[in-house]
Amino acid sequence: MRPMRSMFHDRRHRGVPSLNVASMPDLIFTVLFFFMIVTHMRSDEVKVRLEVPAGSEVKKLAGHPAIVNIYIGRQGGKAKGGQDNTWAVQLNGDMVSPADIPARISDIRSKLSPENAERMTVSLRADRRAPMGLVSDVKQALQQSYALKINYSATEIKK
């Protein structure tokens, strides 16, 4: 039998058991991998200013591998009256004129697989005050390049 003093002595010098952190890196990488999978990264930077129209029947166009983004908005400095009146067209990340669109679309289509080239959709996002002549020019350029699937982007009206 051990003396009483040694029993108390052993209890006092024992510390709290250490926490096993061997699985901590696995957990961190799993969470990191999850966020990398579910986060949608924007592929092109919008260089024009847009005030997108609102609509009630809005559907999200997501998960589509062959989307070409065209933005029509204001660019540049202010005019004499304080109104910004320089309109620009941006195709994916580059500023283009409507005459350049057919060549750019055919270049984009040539880089896609045949099945994605057939399903290629153009997402047209125009400012609500954009001149209809410019929008019409862009649509005619898309028609010349046989890009006939056009999605008009808008923000959803909150009910």
Tab-separated table of C-alpha atoms in Angstrom:
chain	number	residue	atom	x	y	z
A	1	MET	CA	0.000	0.000	0.000
A	2	ARG	CA	1.258	3.445	-0.927
A	3	PRO	CA	1.475	6.212	1.568
A	4	MET	CA	-1.203	8.920	1.420
A	5	ARG	CA	1.253	11.619	0.656
A	6	SER	CA	2.476	10.090	-2.607
A	7	MET	CA	-1.107	9.650	-3.912
A	8	PHE	CA	-1.849	13.349	-3.515
A	9	HIS	CA	1.518	14.282	-4.886
A	10	ASP	CA	0.852	12.357	-8.139
A	11	ARG	CA	-2.544	13.997	-8.631
A	12	ARG	CA	-1.241	17.528	-8.222
A	13	HIS	CA	1.459	17.240	-10.854
A	14	ARG	CA	-0.677	15.681	-13.520
A	15	GLY	CA	-1.758	18.183	-16.194
A	16	VAL	CA	-4.709	18.366	-18.506
A	17	PRO	CA	-4.347	15.816	-21.290
A	18	SER	CA	-3.279	17.420	-24.554
A	19	LEU	CA	-5.751	17.782	-27.415
A	20	ASN	CA	-5.080	15.591	-30.426
A	21	VAL	CA	-4.838	17.931	-33.430
A	22	ALA	CA	-3.694	15.352	-35.963
A	23	SER	CA	-6.956	15.608	-37.921
A	24	MET	CA	-6.999	19.436	-37.922
A	25	PRO	CA	-5.198	19.844	-41.306
A	26	ASP	CA	-7.621	17.378	-42.902
A	27	LEU	CA	-10.559	19.381	-41.615
A	28	ILE	CA	-9.086	22.692	-42.789
A	29	PHE	CA	-8.383	21.382	-46.287
A	30	THR	CA	-11.852	19.854	-46.505
A	31	VAL	CA	-13.492	23.179	-45.655
A	32	LEU	CA	-11.170	25.026	-48.033
A	33	PHE	CA	-11.955	22.571	-50.829
A	34	PHE	CA	-15.691	22.977	-50.189
A	35	PHE	CA	-15.519	26.768	-50.523
A	36	MET	CA	-13.402	26.508	-53.667
A	37	ILE	CA	-16.044	24.285	-55.247
A	38	VAL	CA	-19.131	26.331	-54.355
A	39	THR	CA	-17.709	29.817	-54.961
A	40	HIS	CA	-18.443	31.313	-58.352
A	41	MET	CA	-15.609	33.463	-59.657
A	42	ARG	CA	-16.437	36.186	-62.135
A	43	SER	CA	-14.402	35.610	-65.277
A	44	ASP	CA	-14.397	39.127	-66.705
A	45	GLU	CA	-14.286	42.579	-65.187
A	46	VAL	CA	-17.079	44.933	-66.253
A	47	LYS	CA	-15.475	48.106	-67.608
A	48	VAL	CA	-18.690	49.956	-68.427
A	49	ARG	CA	-21.236	51.374	-65.998
A	50	LEU	CA	-24.627	49.723	-66.127
A	51	GLU	CA	-28.020	50.507	-64.718
A	52	VAL	CA	-29.687	47.205	-65.560
A	53	PRO	CA	-33.458	47.152	-66.115
A	54	ALA	CA	-35.675	45.190	-63.752
A	55	GLY	CA	-38.051	42.390	-64.670
A	56	SER	CA	-40.516	40.036	-63.038
A	57	GLU	CA	-39.814	36.800	-64.966
A	58	VAL	CA	-36.076	36.509	-64.301
A	59	LYS	CA	-34.268	33.160	-64.413
A	60	LYS	CA	-30.644	32.514	-63.538
A	61	LEU	CA	-28.359	31.353	-66.346
A	62	ALA	CA	-25.798	29.347	-64.383
A	63	GLY	CA	-23.707	26.286	-64.971
A	64	HIS	CA	-23.661	26.885	-68.703
A	65	PRO	CA	-20.112	26.390	-70.063
A	66	ALA	CA	-20.599	28.398	-73.277
A	67	ILE	CA	-21.756	31.865	-72.231
A	68	VAL	CA	-20.477	34.980	-73.986
A	69	ASN	CA	-21.087	38.182	-72.015
A	70	ILE	CA	-21.802	41.440	-73.845
A	71	TYR	CA	-22.212	44.618	-71.796
A	72	ILE	CA	-23.517	47.906	-73.202
A	73	GLY	CA	-22.989	50.855	-70.890
A	74	ARG	CA	-21.490	54.270	-70.341
A	75	GLN	CA	-17.779	54.913	-70.543
A	76	GLY	CA	-15.503	57.928	-70.448
A	77	GLY	CA	-15.751	61.442	-69.052
A	78	LYS	CA	-18.584	63.893	-68.677
A	79	ALA	CA	-19.997	65.966	-71.535
A	80	LYS	CA	-20.630	69.735	-71.361
A	81	GLY	CA	-24.041	69.397	-69.724
A	82	GLY	CA	-22.642	67.152	-66.987
A	83	GLN	CA	-24.234	64.140	-68.677
A	84	ASP	CA	-22.023	61.176	-69.508
A	85	ASN	CA	-22.903	60.340	-73.116
A	86	THR	CA	-20.163	58.009	-74.337
A	87	TRP	CA	-21.582	54.533	-74.892
A	88	ALA	CA	-19.374	51.465	-75.194
A	89	VAL	CA	-19.723	47.752	-75.928
A	90	GLN	CA	-17.706	45.196	-73.973
A	91	LEU	CA	-17.478	41.597	-75.154
A	92	ASN	CA	-16.263	39.396	-72.290
A	93	GLY	CA	-13.274	41.440	-71.075
A	94	ASP	CA	-12.490	43.584	-74.142
A	95	MET	CA	-13.964	46.821	-75.479
A	96	VAL	CA	-15.191	46.305	-79.047
A	97	SER	CA	-17.253	48.037	-81.697
A	98	PRO	CA	-20.347	46.315	-83.089
A	99	ALA	CA	-18.437	45.678	-86.351
A	100	ASP	CA	-15.814	43.637	-84.442
A	101	ILE	CA	-18.360	41.308	-82.836
A	102	PRO	CA	-18.729	38.697	-85.655
A	103	ALA	CA	-14.973	38.052	-85.782
A	104	ARG	CA	-14.755	37.814	-81.996
A	105	ILE	CA	-17.721	35.427	-81.802
A	106	SER	CA	-16.241	33.131	-84.446
A	107	ASP	CA	-12.918	33.171	-82.558
A	108	ILE	CA	-14.676	32.250	-79.299
A	109	ARG	CA	-16.733	29.554	-81.032
A	110	SER	CA	-13.599	27.986	-82.562
A	111	LYS	CA	-12.120	27.512	-79.078
A	112	LEU	CA	-15.199	25.636	-77.812
A	113	SER	CA	-15.960	21.950	-78.191
A	114	PRO	CA	-18.477	21.164	-80.980
A	115	GLU	CA	-21.337	20.465	-78.565
A	116	ASN	CA	-20.673	23.649	-76.577
A	117	ALA	CA	-20.360	25.656	-79.805
A	118	GLU	CA	-23.891	24.572	-80.709
A	119	ARG	CA	-25.213	25.547	-77.277
A	120	MET	CA	-23.353	28.877	-77.085
A	121	THR	CA	-25.519	31.557	-75.505
A	122	VAL	CA	-24.913	35.302	-75.587
A	123	SER	CA	-25.825	37.127	-72.389
A	124	LEU	CA	-26.651	40.711	-73.363
A	125	ARG	CA	-26.605	43.127	-70.451
A	126	ALA	CA	-27.471	46.667	-71.511
A	127	ASP	CA	-27.994	49.847	-69.547
A	128	ARG	CA	-31.652	50.822	-69.287
A	129	ARG	CA	-30.900	54.121	-71.060
A	130	ALA	CA	-28.679	52.645	-73.789
A	131	PRO	CA	-29.603	53.884	-77.258
A	132	MET	CA	-31.673	51.283	-79.095
A	133	GLY	CA	-29.645	51.941	-82.255
A	134	LEU	CA	-26.515	50.609	-80.527
A	135	VAL	CA	-28.401	47.621	-79.099
A	136	SER	CA	-29.806	46.938	-82.572
A	137	ASP	CA	-26.313	47.140	-84.107
A	138	VAL	CA	-25.041	44.599	-81.566
A	139	LYS	CA	-27.990	42.281	-82.272
A	140	GLN	CA	-27.392	42.523	-86.047
A	141	ALA	CA	-23.700	41.726	-85.536
A	142	LEU	CA	-24.709	38.678	-83.476
A	143	GLN	CA	-27.103	37.638	-86.227
A	144	GLN	CA	-24.280	37.895	-88.809
A	145	SER	CA	-22.141	35.567	-86.697
A	146	TYR	CA	-25.043	33.101	-86.233
A	147	ALA	CA	-25.100	33.649	-82.469
A	148	LEU	CA	-28.878	33.382	-82.278
A	149	LYS	CA	-29.359	32.309	-78.647
A	150	ILE	CA	-29.508	35.601	-76.766
A	151	ASN	CA	-30.312	36.010	-73.095
A	152	TYR	CA	-31.276	39.516	-71.957
A	153	SER	CA	-30.061	40.154	-68.418
A	154	ALA	CA	-32.061	42.092	-65.840
A	155	THR	CA	-32.422	42.354	-62.102
A	156	GLU	CA	-35.428	40.781	-60.432
A	157	ILE	CA	-38.213	42.971	-59.103
A	158	LYS	CA	-38.691	42.310	-55.387
A	159	LYS	CA	-42.313	41.533	-54.561
